[in-house]
Coordinates of C-alpha atoms and ligand atoms in Angstrom, one line a residue:
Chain A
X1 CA 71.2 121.5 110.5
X2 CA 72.8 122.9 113.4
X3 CA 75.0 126.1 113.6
X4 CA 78.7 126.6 114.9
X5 CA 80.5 129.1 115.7
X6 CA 83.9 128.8 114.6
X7 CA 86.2 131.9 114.8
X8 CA 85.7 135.9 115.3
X9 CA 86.5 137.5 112.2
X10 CA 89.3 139.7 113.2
X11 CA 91.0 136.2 114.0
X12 CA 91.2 135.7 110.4
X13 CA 93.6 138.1 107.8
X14 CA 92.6 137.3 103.9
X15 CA 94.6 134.8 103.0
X16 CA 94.6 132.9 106.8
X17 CA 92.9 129.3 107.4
X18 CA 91.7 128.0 110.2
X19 CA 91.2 123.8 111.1
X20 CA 88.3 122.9 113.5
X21 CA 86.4 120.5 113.8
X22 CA 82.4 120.4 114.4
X23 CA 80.7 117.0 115.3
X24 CA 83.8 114.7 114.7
X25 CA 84.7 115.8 111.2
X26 CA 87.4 118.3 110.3
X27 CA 86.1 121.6 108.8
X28 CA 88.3 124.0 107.2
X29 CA 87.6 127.9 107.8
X30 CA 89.0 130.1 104.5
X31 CA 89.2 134.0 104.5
X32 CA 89.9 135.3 100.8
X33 CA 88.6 138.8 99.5
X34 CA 87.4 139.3 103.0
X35 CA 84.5 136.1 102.7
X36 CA 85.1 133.5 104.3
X37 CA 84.2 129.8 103.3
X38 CA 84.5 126.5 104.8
X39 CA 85.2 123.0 103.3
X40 CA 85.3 119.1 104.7
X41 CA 89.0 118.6 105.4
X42 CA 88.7 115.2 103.0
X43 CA 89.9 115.4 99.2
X44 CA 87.7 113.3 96.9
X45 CA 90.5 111.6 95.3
X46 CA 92.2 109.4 98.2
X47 CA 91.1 110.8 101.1
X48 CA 93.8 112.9 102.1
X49 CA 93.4 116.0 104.3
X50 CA 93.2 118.3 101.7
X51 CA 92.9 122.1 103.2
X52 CA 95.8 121.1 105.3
X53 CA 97.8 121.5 101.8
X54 CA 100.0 125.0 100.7
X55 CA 98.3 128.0 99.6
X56 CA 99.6 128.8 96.4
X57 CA 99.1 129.9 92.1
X58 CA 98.8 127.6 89.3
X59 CA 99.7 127.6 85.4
X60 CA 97.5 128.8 82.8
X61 CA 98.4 128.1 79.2
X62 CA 97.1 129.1 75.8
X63 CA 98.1 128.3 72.1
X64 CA 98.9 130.5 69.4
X65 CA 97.9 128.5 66.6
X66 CA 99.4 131.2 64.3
X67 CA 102.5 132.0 66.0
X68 CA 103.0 127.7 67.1
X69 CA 103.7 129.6 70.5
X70 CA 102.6 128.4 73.9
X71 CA 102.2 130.9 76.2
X72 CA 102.0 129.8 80.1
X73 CA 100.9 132.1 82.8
X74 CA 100.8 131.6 86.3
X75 CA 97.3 132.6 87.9
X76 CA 95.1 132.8 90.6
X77 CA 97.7 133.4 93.2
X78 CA 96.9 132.3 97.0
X79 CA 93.4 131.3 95.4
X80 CA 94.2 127.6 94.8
X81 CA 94.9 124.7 97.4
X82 CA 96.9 121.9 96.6
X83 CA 96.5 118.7 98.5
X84 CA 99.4 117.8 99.8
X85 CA 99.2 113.6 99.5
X86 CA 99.4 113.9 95.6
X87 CA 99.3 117.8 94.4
X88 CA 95.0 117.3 93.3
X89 CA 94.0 121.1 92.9
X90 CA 91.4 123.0 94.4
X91 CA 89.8 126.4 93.3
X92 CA 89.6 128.2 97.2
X93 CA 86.8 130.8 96.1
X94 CA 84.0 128.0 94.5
X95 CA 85.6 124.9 96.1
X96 CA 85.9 123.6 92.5
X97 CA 88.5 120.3 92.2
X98 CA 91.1 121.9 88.8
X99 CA 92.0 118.6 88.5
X100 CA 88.8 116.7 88.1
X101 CA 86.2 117.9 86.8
X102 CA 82.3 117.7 87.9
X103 CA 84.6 116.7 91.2
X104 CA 84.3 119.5 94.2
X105 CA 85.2 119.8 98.0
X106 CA 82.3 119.3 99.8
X107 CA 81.2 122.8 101.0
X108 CA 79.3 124.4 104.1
X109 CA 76.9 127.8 104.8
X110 CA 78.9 130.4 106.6
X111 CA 77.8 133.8 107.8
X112 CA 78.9 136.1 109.8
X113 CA 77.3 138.0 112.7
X114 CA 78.3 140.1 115.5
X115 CA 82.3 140.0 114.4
X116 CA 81.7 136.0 115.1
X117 CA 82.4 133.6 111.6
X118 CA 79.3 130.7 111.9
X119 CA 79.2 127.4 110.3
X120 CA 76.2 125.5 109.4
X121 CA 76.4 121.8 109.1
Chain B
X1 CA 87.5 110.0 107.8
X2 CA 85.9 106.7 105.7
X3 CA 82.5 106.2 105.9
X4 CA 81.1 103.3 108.5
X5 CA 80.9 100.5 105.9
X6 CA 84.4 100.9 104.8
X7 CA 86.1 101.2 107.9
X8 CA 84.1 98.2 109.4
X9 CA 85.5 95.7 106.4
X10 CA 88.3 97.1 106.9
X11 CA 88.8 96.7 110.5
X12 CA 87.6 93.0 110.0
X13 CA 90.5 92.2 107.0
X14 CA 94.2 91.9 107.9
X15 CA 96.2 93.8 105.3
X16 CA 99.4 92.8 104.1
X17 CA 101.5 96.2 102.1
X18 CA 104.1 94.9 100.2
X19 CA 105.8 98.3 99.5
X20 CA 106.9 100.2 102.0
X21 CA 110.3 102.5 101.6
X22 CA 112.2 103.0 104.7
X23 CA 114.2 106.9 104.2
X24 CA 118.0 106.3 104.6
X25 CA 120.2 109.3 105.1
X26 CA 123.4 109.7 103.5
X27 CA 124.9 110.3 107.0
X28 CA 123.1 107.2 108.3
X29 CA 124.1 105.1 105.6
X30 CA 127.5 106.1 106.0
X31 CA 128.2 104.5 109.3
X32 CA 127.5 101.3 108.2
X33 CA 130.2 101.3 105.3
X34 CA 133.6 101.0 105.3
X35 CA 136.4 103.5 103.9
X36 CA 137.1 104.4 101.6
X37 CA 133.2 104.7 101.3
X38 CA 132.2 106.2 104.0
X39 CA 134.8 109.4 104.1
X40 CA 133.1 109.2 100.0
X41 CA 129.4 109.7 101.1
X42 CA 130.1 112.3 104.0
X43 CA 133.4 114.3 103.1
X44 CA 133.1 114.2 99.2
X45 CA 133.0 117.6 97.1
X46 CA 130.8 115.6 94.5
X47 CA 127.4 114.1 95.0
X48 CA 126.9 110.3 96.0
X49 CA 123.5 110.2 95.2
X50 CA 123.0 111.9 91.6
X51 CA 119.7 113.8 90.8
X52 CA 118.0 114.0 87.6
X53 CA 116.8 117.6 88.5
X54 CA 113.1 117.1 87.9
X55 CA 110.9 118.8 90.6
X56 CA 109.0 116.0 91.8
X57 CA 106.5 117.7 94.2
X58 CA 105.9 120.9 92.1
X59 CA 107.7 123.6 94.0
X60 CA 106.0 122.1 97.2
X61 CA 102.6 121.6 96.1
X62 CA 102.9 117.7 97.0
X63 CA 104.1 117.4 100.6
X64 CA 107.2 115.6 102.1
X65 CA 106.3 112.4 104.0
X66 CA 109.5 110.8 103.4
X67 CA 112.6 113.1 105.3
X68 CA 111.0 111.9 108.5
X69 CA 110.1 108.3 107.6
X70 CA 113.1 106.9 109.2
X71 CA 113.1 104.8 112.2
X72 CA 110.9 102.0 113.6
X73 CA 108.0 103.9 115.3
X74 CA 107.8 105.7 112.0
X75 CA 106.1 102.6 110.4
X76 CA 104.7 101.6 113.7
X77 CA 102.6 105.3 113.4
X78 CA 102.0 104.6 109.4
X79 CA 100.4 101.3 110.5
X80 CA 98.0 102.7 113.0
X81 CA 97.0 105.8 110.4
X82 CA 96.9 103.5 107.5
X83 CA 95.6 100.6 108.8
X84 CA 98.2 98.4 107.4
X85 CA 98.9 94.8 109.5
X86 CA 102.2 93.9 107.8
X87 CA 104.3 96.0 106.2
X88 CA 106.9 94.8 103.9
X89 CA 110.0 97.5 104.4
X90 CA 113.0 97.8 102.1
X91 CA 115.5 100.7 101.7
X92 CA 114.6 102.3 98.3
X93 CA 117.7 102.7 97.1
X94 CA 118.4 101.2 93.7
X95 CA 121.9 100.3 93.5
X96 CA 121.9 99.8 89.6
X97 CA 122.7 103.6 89.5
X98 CA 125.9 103.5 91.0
X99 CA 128.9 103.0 88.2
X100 CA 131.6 101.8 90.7
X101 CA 131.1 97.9 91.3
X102 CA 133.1 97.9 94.5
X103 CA 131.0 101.2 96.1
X104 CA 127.7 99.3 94.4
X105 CA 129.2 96.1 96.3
X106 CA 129.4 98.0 99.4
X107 CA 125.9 100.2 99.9
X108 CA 124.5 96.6 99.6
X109 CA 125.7 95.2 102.4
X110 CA 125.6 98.3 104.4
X111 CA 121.9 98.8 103.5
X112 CA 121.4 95.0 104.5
X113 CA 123.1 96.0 108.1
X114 CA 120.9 99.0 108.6
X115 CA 117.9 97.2 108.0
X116 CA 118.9 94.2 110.4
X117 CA 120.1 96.4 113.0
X118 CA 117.2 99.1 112.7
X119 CA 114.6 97.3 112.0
X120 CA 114.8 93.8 112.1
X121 CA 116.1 92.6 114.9
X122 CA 114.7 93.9 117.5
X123 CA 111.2 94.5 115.6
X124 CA 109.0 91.5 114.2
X125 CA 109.2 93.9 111.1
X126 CA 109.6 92.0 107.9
X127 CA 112.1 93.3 105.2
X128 CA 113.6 92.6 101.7
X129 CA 117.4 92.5 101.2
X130 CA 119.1 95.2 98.8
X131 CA 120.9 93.6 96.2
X132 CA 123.1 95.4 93.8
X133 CA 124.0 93.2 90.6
X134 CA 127.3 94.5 89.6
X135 CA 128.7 91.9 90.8
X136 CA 126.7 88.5 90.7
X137 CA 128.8 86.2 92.4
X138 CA 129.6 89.1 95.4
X139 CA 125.5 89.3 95.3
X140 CA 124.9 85.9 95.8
X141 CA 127.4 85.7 98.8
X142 CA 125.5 88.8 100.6
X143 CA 121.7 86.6 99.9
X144 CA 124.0 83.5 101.6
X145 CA 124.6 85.9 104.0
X146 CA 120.8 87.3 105.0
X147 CA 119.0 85.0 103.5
X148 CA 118.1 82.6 106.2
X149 CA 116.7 85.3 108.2
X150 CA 113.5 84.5 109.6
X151 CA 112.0 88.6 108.8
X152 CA 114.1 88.6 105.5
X153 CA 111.2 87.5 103.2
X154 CA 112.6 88.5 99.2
X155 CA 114.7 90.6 97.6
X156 CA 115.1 93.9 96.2
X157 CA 116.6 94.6 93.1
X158 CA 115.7 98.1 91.3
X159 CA 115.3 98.2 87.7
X160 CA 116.6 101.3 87.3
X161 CA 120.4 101.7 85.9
X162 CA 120.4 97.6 85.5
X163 CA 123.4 96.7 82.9
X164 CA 122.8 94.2 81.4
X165 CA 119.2 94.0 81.3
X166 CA 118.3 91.6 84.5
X167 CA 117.6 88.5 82.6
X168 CA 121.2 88.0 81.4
X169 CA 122.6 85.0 82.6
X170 CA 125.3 87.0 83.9
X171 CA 122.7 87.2 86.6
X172 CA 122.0 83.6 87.3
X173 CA 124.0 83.6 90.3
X174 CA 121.9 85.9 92.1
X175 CA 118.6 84.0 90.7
X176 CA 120.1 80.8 92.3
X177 CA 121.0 81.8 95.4
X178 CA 117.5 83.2 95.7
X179 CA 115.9 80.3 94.8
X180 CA 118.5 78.2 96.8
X181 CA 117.1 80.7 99.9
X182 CA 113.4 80.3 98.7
X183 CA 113.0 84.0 98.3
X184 CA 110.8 85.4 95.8
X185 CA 112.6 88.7 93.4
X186 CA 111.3 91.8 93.9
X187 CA 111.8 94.0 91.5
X188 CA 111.2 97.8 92.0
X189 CA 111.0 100.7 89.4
X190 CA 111.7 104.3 89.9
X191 CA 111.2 107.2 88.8
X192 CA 114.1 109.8 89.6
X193 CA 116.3 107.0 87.7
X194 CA 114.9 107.6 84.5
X195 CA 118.1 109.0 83.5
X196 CA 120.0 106.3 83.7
X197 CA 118.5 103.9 81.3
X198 CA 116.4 106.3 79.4
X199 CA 118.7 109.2 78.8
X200 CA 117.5 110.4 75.3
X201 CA 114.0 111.1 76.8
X202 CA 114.9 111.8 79.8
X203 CA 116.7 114.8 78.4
X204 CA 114.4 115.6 75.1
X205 CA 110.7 115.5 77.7
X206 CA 109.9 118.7 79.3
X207 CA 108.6 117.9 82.1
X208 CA 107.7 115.3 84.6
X209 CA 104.3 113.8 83.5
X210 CA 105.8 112.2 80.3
X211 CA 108.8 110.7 82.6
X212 CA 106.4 109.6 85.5
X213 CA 104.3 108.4 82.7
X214 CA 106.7 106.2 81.1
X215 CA 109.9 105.6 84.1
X216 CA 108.4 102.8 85.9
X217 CA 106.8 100.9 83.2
X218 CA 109.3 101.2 81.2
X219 CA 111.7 99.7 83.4
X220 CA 109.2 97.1 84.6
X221 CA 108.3 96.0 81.2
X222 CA 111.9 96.0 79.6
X223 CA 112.8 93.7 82.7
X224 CA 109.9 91.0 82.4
X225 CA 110.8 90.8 78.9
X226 CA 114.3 90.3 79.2
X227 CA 113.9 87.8 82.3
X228 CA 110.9 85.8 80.2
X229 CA 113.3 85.7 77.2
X230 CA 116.2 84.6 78.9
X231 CA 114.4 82.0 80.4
X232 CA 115.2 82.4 84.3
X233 CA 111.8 80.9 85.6
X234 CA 112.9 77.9 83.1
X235 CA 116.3 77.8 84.3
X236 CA 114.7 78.2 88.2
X237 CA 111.3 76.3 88.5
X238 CA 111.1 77.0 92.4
X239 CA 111.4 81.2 91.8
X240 CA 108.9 83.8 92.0
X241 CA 109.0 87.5 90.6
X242 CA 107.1 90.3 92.6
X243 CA 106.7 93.8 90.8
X244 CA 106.2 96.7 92.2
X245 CA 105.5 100.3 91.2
X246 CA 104.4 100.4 87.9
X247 CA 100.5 99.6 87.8
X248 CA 98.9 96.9 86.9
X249 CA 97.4 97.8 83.6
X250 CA 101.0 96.9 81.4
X251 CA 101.3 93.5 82.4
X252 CA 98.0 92.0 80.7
X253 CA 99.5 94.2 77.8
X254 CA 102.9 92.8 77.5
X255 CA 101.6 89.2 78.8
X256 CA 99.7 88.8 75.7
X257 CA 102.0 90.3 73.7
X258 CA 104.4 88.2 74.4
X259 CA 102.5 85.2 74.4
X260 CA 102.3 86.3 70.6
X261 CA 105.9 86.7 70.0
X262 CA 106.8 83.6 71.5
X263 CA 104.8 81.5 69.3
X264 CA 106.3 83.5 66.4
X265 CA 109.7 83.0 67.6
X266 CA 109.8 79.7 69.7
X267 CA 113.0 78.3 68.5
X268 CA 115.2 81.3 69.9
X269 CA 113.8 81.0 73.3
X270 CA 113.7 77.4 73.3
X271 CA 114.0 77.2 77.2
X272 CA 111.0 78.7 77.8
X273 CA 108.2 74.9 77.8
X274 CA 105.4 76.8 78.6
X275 CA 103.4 80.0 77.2
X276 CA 105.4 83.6 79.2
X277 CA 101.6 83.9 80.3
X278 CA 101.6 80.6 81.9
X279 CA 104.6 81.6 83.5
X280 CA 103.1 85.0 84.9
X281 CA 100.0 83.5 85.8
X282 CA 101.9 80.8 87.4
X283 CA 104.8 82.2 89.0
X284 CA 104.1 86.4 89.0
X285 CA 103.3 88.7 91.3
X286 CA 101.8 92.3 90.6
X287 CA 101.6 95.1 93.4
X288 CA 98.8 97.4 93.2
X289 CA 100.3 100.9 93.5
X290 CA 100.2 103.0 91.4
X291 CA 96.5 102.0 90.3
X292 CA 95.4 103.8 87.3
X293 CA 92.7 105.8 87.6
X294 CA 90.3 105.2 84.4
X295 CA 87.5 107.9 84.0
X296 CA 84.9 104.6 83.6
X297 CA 85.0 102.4 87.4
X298 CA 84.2 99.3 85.1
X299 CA 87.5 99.3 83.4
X300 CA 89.6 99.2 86.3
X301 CA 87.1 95.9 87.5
X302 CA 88.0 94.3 84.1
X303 CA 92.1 94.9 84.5
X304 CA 92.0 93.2 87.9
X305 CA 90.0 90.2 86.5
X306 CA 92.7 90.0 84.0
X307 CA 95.2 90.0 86.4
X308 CA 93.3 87.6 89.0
X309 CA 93.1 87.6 93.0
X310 CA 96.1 85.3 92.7
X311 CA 98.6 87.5 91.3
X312 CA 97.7 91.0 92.2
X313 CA 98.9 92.4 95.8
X314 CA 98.2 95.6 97.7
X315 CA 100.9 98.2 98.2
X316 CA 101.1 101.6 99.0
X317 CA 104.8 103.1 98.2
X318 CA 104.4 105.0 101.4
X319 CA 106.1 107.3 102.2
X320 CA 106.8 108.4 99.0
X321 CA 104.8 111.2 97.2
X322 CA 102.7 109.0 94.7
X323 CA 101.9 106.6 97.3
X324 CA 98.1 105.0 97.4
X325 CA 95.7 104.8 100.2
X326 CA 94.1 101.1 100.8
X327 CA 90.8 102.9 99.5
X328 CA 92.0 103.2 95.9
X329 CA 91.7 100.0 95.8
X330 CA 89.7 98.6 97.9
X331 CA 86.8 100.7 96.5
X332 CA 86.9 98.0 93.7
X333 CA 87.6 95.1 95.7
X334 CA 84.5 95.9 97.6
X335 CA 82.2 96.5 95.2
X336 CA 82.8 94.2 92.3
X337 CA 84.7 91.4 93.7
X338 CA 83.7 88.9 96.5
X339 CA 85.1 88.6 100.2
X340 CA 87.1 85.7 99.0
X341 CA 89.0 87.6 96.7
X342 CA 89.0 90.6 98.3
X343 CA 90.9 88.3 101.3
X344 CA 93.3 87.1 98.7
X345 CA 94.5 90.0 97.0
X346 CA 95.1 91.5 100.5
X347 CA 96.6 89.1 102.3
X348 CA 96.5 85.7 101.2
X349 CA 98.4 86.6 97.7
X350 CA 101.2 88.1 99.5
X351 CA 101.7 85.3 102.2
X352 CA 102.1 83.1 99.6
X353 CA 104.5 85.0 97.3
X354 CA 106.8 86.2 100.4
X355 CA 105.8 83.1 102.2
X356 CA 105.1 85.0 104.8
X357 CA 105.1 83.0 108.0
X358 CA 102.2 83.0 109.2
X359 CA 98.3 80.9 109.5
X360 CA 96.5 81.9 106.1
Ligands
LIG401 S1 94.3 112.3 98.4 FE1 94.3 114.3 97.8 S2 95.5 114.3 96.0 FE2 95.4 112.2 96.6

């Protein structure tokens, strides 16, 4: 395993990404609730490059089997990525694919020390 | 990134994509019509081009590749980050749509001039010509026209807005002039054009997963049946049908469907001297895109056994935004099918069906 370091944390507000890349693959650096987490810049479903997609909510929905109403509420603001070759959705905080599931982005250690963000791959 | 294995196979295999859309302007289009046309695309208070409102990409979720697709070097740069050897370009536009025969009439040849002058002739790009059937006999002059054109290798007919459906003899002309210029049909469904020969659904769905789910084969499989029922590859024995954008998994469906119905109903299709699967597996061509994605691997090996390394093709749609990487399906090519027919479905199929010129 060897150790990178990637970014200073003040380079990074919640909400910011960063794209580097470590050993000749593409690693994506997320800040969100003030931890940072990093993901292979490769979606499972065609290969496209994923973290490079818009920042953005999703839909929620539940049915009132009583009322026959659907209810539809939009969630997770800023928390989920969306590839941008063909929409798949990705949960920012667990890596978790919302559109497949079992399916994730592969993930990597981070920690910080010093004020500097570091990567293990 | 693709792992080692994949990228070596790759590198060694020449890859023929038989679905590339080029992205034409309004304004671009415009200076290749006459008036009273062109003052109607660029000056008019009303829209040329009509939307169906449906947000395609989800508020942005799905990015735009296709606003910038729209010169030479674009395809040239798809090439390199695709790894795609030849890629078949055509305009996208289907012309069906438009309800004025003359303005139909028109965008044809126009779209025919942009892609000579953009793309063909001073690229060795290879192209299909737009053809707009509202008026056969005007549609057969413009394949006269382009179709002895070295780079011109078939022709594109939407099946979106098509009155009557494209079988109907009306349409013979076009079907002999294409045969006369030995250049397979392709036909192309859409999705944004839903609305036009699907308007109950299209208004009565709520949103855009039941009219993705149903647009393209929809239009795909009411045009096989209508051309199989009409007879055309009866009435032209040297013709061949290419179909793009709708999957692969309807057409073992409807094959043997209408295999059945034929033998029920022979005597009112009496044309037709040979089972409509005979004349598929025959005379058919299937592009890939947009392969289904079935939760069990094994399924998918089973549809493209149905369909044989003689009739399917690669394609990607690129650059629109439900376009396939060569990995969808050559993940199944390389693991349950051999070299052979991995060779065939990727390149060999399509020089034959576009008889592409070049050493096989
Ligand atoms: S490659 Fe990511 S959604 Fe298709």
């Amino acid at each position: 395993m060897s150790e990178h370091t990637v970014a200073t944390v003040s380079e990074l507000e919640d909400g910011d990404r960063k794209l580097i890349e470590i050993e000749g693959r593409e690693i994506a650096l997320f800040r969100l609730d003030g931890e940072f987490r990093a993901y292979t810049n490769w979606c499972i479903h065609q290969g496209g490059p994923a973290c490079e997609g818009s920042i953005t909510g999703t839909s929620d929905a539940e049915f009132d089997r009583d009322e026959l109403q659907t209810e539809l509420q939009w969630s997770k603001e800023g928390e989920v990525l969306n590839c941008p070759w063909h929409g798949w959705e990705y949960d920012i905080p667990t890596g978790d694919c919302l559109s497949k599931e079992g399916a994730k982005l592969p993930s990597h250690p981070v920690r910080v020390e010093d004020g500097d963000v570091v990567v293990s791959l | 990134m693709m792992s080692q294995t994949a990228a070596h196979a790759l590198a060694e295999t020449t890859v023929v994509d038989t679905d590339v859309h080029i992205t034409v302007e309004e304004e671009m289009i415009a200076k290749y019509l006459e008036e009273p046309h062109r003052s109607s695309i660029t000056d008019s208070p009303h829209p040329m081009f009509p939307s169906s409102s449906w947000d395609q990409r989800m508020g942005g979720k799905i990015d735009d590749y296709f606003s910038e697709f729209t010169g030479p070097e674009d395809i040239r740069q798809f090439q390199e980050d695709f790894q795609i050897d030849y890629p078949i370009i055509n305009t996208f536009e289907p012309l069906g749509k438009f309800s004025q025969p003359d303005l139909a009439m028109s965008l044809m040849r126009a779209y025919n001039d942009l892609l000579l002058d953009k793309f063909l002739d001073d690229y060795d790009f290879l192209g299909l010509g737009a053809v707009a059937t509202q008026r056969p006999e005007e549609a057969a002059a413009e394949i006269d026209r382009i179709g002895d054109n070295e780079q011109i290798v078939g022709l594109y007919l939407g099946t979106s807005g098509e009155y009557p459906p494209l079988g109907d003899p009306s349409n013979d002309p076009i079907y002999k002039a294409a045969e006369d210029h030995d250049l397979p049909i392709v036909f192309h469904g859409n999705g944004e054009e839903f609305m036009f020969d699907f308007p109950l659904h299209n208004k009565g769905f709520n949103n855009y997963f039941e009219v993705q789910s149903l647009g393209h084969p929809w239009q795909q499989m009411a045009t096989m049946a209508s051309v199989i029922g009409e007879g055309v590859p009866a009435k032209f024995p040297d013709l061949d049908f290419v179909f793009l954008e709708a999957g692969i998994g309807w057409v073992p469906y409807l094959m043997h469907r209408m295999n059945k119905i034929y033998r029920m109903r022979r005597s009112e299709v009496p044309l037709l001297d040979q089972s409509p699967e005979e004349y598929i597996r025959d005379r058919f061509y299937i592009g890939s895109q947009p392969l289904g994605e079935p939760n069990r691997s094994e399924d998918m090996k089973r549809m493209i056994e149905t369909l044989g390394a003689d009739m399917l093709m690669f394609a990607t749609d690129y650059p629109h935004w439900d376009f396939d990487h060569l990995e969808e399906l050559d993940k199944y090519l390389q693991h349950y099918f051999t070299e052979e027919e991995r060779q065939k479905i990727l390149y060999e199929t399509p020089v034959e069906a576009f008889r592409l010129p070049f050493q096989q």
